[in-house]
XYZ file of C-alpha atoms in Angstrom:
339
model
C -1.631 0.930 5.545
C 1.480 3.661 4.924
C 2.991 3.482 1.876
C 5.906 6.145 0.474
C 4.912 5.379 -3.313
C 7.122 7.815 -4.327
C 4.219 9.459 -6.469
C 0.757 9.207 -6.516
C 0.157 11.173 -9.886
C 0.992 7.965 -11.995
C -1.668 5.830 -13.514
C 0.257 2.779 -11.577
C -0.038 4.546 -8.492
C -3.914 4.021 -8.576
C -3.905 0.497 -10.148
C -1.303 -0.563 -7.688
C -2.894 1.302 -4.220
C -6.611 0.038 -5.654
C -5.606 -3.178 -5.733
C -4.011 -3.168 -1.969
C -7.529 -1.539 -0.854
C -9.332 -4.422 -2.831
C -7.392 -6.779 -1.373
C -6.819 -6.637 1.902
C -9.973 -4.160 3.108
C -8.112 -1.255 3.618
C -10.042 1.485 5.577
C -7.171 3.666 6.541
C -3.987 4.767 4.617
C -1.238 7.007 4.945
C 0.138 7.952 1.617
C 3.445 9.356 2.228
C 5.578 11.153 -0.152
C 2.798 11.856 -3.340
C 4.851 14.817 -4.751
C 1.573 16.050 -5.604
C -0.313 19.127 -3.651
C -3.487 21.048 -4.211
C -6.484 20.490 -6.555
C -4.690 18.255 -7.941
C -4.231 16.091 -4.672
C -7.659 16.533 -3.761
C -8.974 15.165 -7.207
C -6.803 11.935 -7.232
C -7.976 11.213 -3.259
C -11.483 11.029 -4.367
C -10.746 9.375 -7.738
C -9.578 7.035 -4.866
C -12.684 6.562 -3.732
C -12.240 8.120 -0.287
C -14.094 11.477 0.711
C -12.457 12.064 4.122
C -8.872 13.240 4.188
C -6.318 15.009 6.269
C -3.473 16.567 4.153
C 0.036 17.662 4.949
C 0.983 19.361 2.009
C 4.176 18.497 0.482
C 7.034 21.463 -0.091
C 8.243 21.026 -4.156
C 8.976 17.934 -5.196
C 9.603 16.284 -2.201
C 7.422 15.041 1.120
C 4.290 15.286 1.896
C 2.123 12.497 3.629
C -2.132 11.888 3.071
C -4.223 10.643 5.574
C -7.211 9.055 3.739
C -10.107 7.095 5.537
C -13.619 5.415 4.696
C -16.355 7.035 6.651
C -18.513 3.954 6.733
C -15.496 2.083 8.799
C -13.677 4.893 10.381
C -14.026 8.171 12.649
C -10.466 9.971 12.732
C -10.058 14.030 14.706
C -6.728 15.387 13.790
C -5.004 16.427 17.085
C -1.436 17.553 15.105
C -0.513 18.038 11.470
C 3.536 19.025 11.133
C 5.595 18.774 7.764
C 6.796 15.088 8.936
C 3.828 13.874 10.708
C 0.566 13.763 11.269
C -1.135 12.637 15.063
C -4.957 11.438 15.032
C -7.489 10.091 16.789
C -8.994 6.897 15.293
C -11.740 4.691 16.637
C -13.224 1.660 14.541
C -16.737 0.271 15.121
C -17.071 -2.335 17.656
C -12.998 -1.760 18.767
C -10.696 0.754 21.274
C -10.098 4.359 20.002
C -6.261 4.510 20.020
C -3.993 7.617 18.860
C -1.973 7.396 15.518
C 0.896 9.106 13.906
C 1.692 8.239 10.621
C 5.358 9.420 10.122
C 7.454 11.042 6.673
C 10.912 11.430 8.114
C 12.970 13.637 6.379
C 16.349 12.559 5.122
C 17.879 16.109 6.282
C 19.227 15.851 9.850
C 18.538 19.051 11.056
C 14.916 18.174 9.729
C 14.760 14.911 11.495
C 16.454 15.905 14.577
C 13.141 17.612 14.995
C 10.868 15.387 14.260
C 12.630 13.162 17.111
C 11.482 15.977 19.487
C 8.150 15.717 18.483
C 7.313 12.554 19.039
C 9.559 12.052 21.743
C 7.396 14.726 23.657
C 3.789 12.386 22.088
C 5.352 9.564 23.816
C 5.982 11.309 27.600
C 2.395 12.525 27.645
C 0.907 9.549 26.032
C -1.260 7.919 28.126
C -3.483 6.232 26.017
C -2.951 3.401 22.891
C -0.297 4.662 20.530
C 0.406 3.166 17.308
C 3.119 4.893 15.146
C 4.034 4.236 11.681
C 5.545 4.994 8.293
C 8.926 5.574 6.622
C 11.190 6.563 9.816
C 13.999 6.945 6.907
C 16.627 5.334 9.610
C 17.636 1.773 11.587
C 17.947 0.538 14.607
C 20.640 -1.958 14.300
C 23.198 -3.072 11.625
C 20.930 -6.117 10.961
C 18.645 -3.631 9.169
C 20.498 -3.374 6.522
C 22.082 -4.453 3.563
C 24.851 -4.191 0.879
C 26.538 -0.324 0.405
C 29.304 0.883 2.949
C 28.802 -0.164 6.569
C 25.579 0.867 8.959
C 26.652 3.922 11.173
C 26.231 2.419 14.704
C 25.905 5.669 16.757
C 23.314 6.789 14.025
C 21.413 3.169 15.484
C 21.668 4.013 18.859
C 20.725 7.550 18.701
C 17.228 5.843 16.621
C 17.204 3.358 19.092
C 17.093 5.755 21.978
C 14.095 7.903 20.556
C 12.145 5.017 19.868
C 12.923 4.012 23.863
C 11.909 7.792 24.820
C 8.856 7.458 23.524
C 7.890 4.473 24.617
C 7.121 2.544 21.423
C 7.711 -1.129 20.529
C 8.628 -2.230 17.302
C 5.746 -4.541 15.787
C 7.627 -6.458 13.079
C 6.757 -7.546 10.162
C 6.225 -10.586 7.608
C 6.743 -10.363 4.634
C 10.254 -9.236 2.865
C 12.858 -8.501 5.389
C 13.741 -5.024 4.347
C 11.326 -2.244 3.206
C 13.258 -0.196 1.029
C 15.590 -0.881 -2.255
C 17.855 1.364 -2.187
C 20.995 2.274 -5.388
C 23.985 0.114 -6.190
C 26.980 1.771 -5.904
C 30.514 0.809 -7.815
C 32.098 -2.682 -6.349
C 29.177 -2.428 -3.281
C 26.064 -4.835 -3.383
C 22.744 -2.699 -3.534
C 21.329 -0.812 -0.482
C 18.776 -2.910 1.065
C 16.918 -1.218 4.389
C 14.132 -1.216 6.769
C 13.183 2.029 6.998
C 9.397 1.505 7.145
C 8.053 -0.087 10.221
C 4.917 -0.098 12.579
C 5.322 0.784 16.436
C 2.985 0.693 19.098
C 2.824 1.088 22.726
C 2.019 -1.431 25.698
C -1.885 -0.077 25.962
C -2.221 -0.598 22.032
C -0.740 -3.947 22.145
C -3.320 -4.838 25.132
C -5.841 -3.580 22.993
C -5.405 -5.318 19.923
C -3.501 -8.435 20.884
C -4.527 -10.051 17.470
C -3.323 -7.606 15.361
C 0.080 -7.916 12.586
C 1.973 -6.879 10.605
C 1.907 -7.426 6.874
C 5.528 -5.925 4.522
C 3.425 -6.071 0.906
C 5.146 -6.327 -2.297
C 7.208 -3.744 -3.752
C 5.742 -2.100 -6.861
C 5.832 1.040 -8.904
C 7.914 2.714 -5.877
C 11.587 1.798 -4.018
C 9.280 1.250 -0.727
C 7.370 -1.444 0.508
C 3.789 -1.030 1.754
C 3.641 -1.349 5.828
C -0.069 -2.833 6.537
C -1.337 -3.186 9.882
C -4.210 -5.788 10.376
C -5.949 -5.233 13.917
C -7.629 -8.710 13.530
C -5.212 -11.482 11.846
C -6.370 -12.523 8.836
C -8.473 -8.763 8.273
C -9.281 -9.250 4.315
C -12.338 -8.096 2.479
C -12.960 -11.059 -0.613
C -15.958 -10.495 -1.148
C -18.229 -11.882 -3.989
C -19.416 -9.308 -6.528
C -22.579 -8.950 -7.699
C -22.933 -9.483 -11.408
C -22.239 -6.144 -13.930
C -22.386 -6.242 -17.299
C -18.765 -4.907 -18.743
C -18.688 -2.441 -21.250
C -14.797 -3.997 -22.540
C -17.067 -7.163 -23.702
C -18.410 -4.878 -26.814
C -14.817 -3.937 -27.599
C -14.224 -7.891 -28.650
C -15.457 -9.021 -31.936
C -16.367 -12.689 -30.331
C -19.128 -10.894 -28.082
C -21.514 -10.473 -30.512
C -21.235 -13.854 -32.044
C -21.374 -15.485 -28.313
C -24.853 -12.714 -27.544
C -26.697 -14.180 -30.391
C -25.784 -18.011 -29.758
C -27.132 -17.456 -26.037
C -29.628 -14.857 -26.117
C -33.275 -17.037 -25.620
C -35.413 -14.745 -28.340
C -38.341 -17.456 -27.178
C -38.352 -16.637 -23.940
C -39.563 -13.811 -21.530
C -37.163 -11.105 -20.626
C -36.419 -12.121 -17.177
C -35.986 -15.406 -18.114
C -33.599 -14.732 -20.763
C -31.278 -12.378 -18.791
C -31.110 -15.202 -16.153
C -29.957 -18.048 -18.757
C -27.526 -15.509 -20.499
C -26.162 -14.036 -16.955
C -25.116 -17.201 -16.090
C -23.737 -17.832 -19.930
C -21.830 -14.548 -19.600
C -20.445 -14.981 -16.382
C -18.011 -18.444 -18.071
C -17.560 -17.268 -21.284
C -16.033 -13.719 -19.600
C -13.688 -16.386 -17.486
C -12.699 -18.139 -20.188
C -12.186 -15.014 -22.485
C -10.922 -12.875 -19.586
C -10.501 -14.518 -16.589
C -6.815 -15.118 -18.265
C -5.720 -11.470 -16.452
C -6.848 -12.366 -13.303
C -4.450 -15.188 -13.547
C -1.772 -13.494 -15.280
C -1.883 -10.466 -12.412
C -1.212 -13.532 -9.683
C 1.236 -14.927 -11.391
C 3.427 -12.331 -12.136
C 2.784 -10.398 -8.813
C 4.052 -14.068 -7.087
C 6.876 -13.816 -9.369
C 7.676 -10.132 -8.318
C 7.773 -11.221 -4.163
C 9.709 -13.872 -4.291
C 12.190 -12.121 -6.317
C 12.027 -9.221 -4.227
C 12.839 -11.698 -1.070
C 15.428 -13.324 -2.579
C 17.163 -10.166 -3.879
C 17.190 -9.224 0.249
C 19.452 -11.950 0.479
C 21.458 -11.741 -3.096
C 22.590 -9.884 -5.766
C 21.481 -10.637 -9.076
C 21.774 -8.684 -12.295
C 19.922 -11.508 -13.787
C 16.991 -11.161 -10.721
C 17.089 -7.249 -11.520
C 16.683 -7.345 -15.403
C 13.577 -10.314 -14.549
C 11.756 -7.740 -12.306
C 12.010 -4.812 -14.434
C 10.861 -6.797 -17.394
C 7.625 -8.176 -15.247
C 7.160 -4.614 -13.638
C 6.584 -3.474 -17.583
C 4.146 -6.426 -17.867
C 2.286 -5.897 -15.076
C 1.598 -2.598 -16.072
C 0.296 -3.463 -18.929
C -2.027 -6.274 -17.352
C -3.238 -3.230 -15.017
C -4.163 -1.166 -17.917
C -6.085 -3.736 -19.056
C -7.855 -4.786 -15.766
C -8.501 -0.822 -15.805
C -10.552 -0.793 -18.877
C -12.091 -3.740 -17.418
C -13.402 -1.982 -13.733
C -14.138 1.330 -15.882
């Protein structure tokens, strides 16, 4: 997965990237523009839960990208680290090794200009699966955008013919048709483009001729999450094994429902068994509410943000603020719950 959160200092950020990982089995992430270096960086990666990393530090306020990986799935060898990019070698158990390069293009032209060199000169000596992704911060065609003052054409071509140099094909994408909300500006409709996108080359599409490509929701950040599946339908639901959670003491009704279904006649084991299962409804009924409540509103949340791809709405705009605020509050809460 790459993912410009804008931030990963913020309580959401976690809630929000935890979820993704949760959710659709996420071994490997870029993390592009955290505004956050040092100790500091190092201590929210493996609050993260990962303990291998690769880190281009960002300069101020702004850049910046994290490479983060499970060791259990993943073996990754860093072959390049710039300011706007970092090249690896990644192989998965059981699949093809393939080289990646996760990409933070900078909006400065000069900047970029360079970064085009770069990976124009990966491509020509490539000779081996390629995948490239992340927030390319430009289109390739007037279709990739929406609302503000007109696309600059030559800008497209000129991305167009790097993307041709190096030998890349653009993977596409489900999901919301844009990756990036961009501002509104007087008598314009808002700035809707898709400048985060995955790329590969022919040998990586041999490779992993399963594999797409997912555009997540949008939250806590103006950028969409890019997630690349090598096996459709990649997800890791998996069925928990049963914990005993320490937010149950914090409600009054748990120690009137403890001493209804606690069996004082029978032996321990027995009695956990009979109250596990008792536990396990009366924390769905009691509970199970957020779980539902998350869903909804994060359902709420895409289809607004597809339709708002399409239209402006000050009425869709003042509806997804409003359910941003409550789905932070539902994360706090599911928060307390995991702690």
């Amino acid at each position: 997965m790459s993912w410009n959160c804008r931030g990963a200092a913020t309580k959401q950020f976690k809630s929000t990237f935890s979820r993704f990982r949760r959710k659709f089995g996420v071994g490997v992430a870029a993390i592009l523009e955290p505004r956050v270096s040092g100790d500091k960086a190092l201590n929210i990666i493996r609050s993260l839960g990962f303990n291998n990393f690769i880190i281009a530090d960002a300069h101020g306020y702004s850049g910046g990208i994290w490479v983060v990986w499970d060791p259990v799935d993943v073996n990754i060898t860093l072959i390049n680290k710039q300011d706007q990019f970092i090249h690896v070698w990644v192989e998965f158990p059981r699949k093809d090794g393939f080289f990646w390069t996760t990409v933070y293009a900078s909006p400065q032209e000069e900047n970029k200009r360079l970064l085009w060199e770069d990976l124009k000169h990966i491509g020509r000596t490539m000779n081996e699966p390629w995948l490239l992704s992340g927030d390319l911060n430009e289109i390739c065609s007037i279709s990739e955008k929406k609302g503000g003052c007109p696309a600059d054409i030559n800008k497209c071509r000129m991305f167009s013919d790097v993307l041709d140099a190096c030998g890349v094909l653009d993977l596409g994408g489900s999901g919301s048709r844009f990756t990036w909300k961009g501002p509104k500006y007087s008598h314009l409709d808002r700035v809707f483009k898709r400048l985060d996108r995955a790329m590969a080359n022919d040998l990586w599409r041999n490779c992993f001729e399963e594999a797409d490509v997912l555009n997540l929701s949008r939250i806590f950040s103006d950028h969409y999450p890019v997630l690349v599946r090598l096996e459709k339908g990649d997800s890791c639901w998996r069925e928990r094994p049963f914990r005993f959670m320490a937010i149950w003491q914090n409600d009054p009704r748990f120690s009137v429902f403890f001493k209804s279904n606690w069996d004082t006649s029978s032996e321990l084991l027995s009695s956990l068994k009979s109250f596990t299962l008792a536990v396990k409804d009366w924390n769905k009924s009691v509970f199970g509410f957020i779980l539902f409540r998350k869903n909804r509103v994060l359902a709420r949340l895409d289809g607004i943000q597809k339709h708002m791809c399409l239209h402006n709405s000050w009425h869709l705009e003042d509806l997804e603020t409003k359910l941003l605020r409550e789905l932070s509050e539902i994360l706090d809460l599911e928060e307390q719950i995991w702690y």
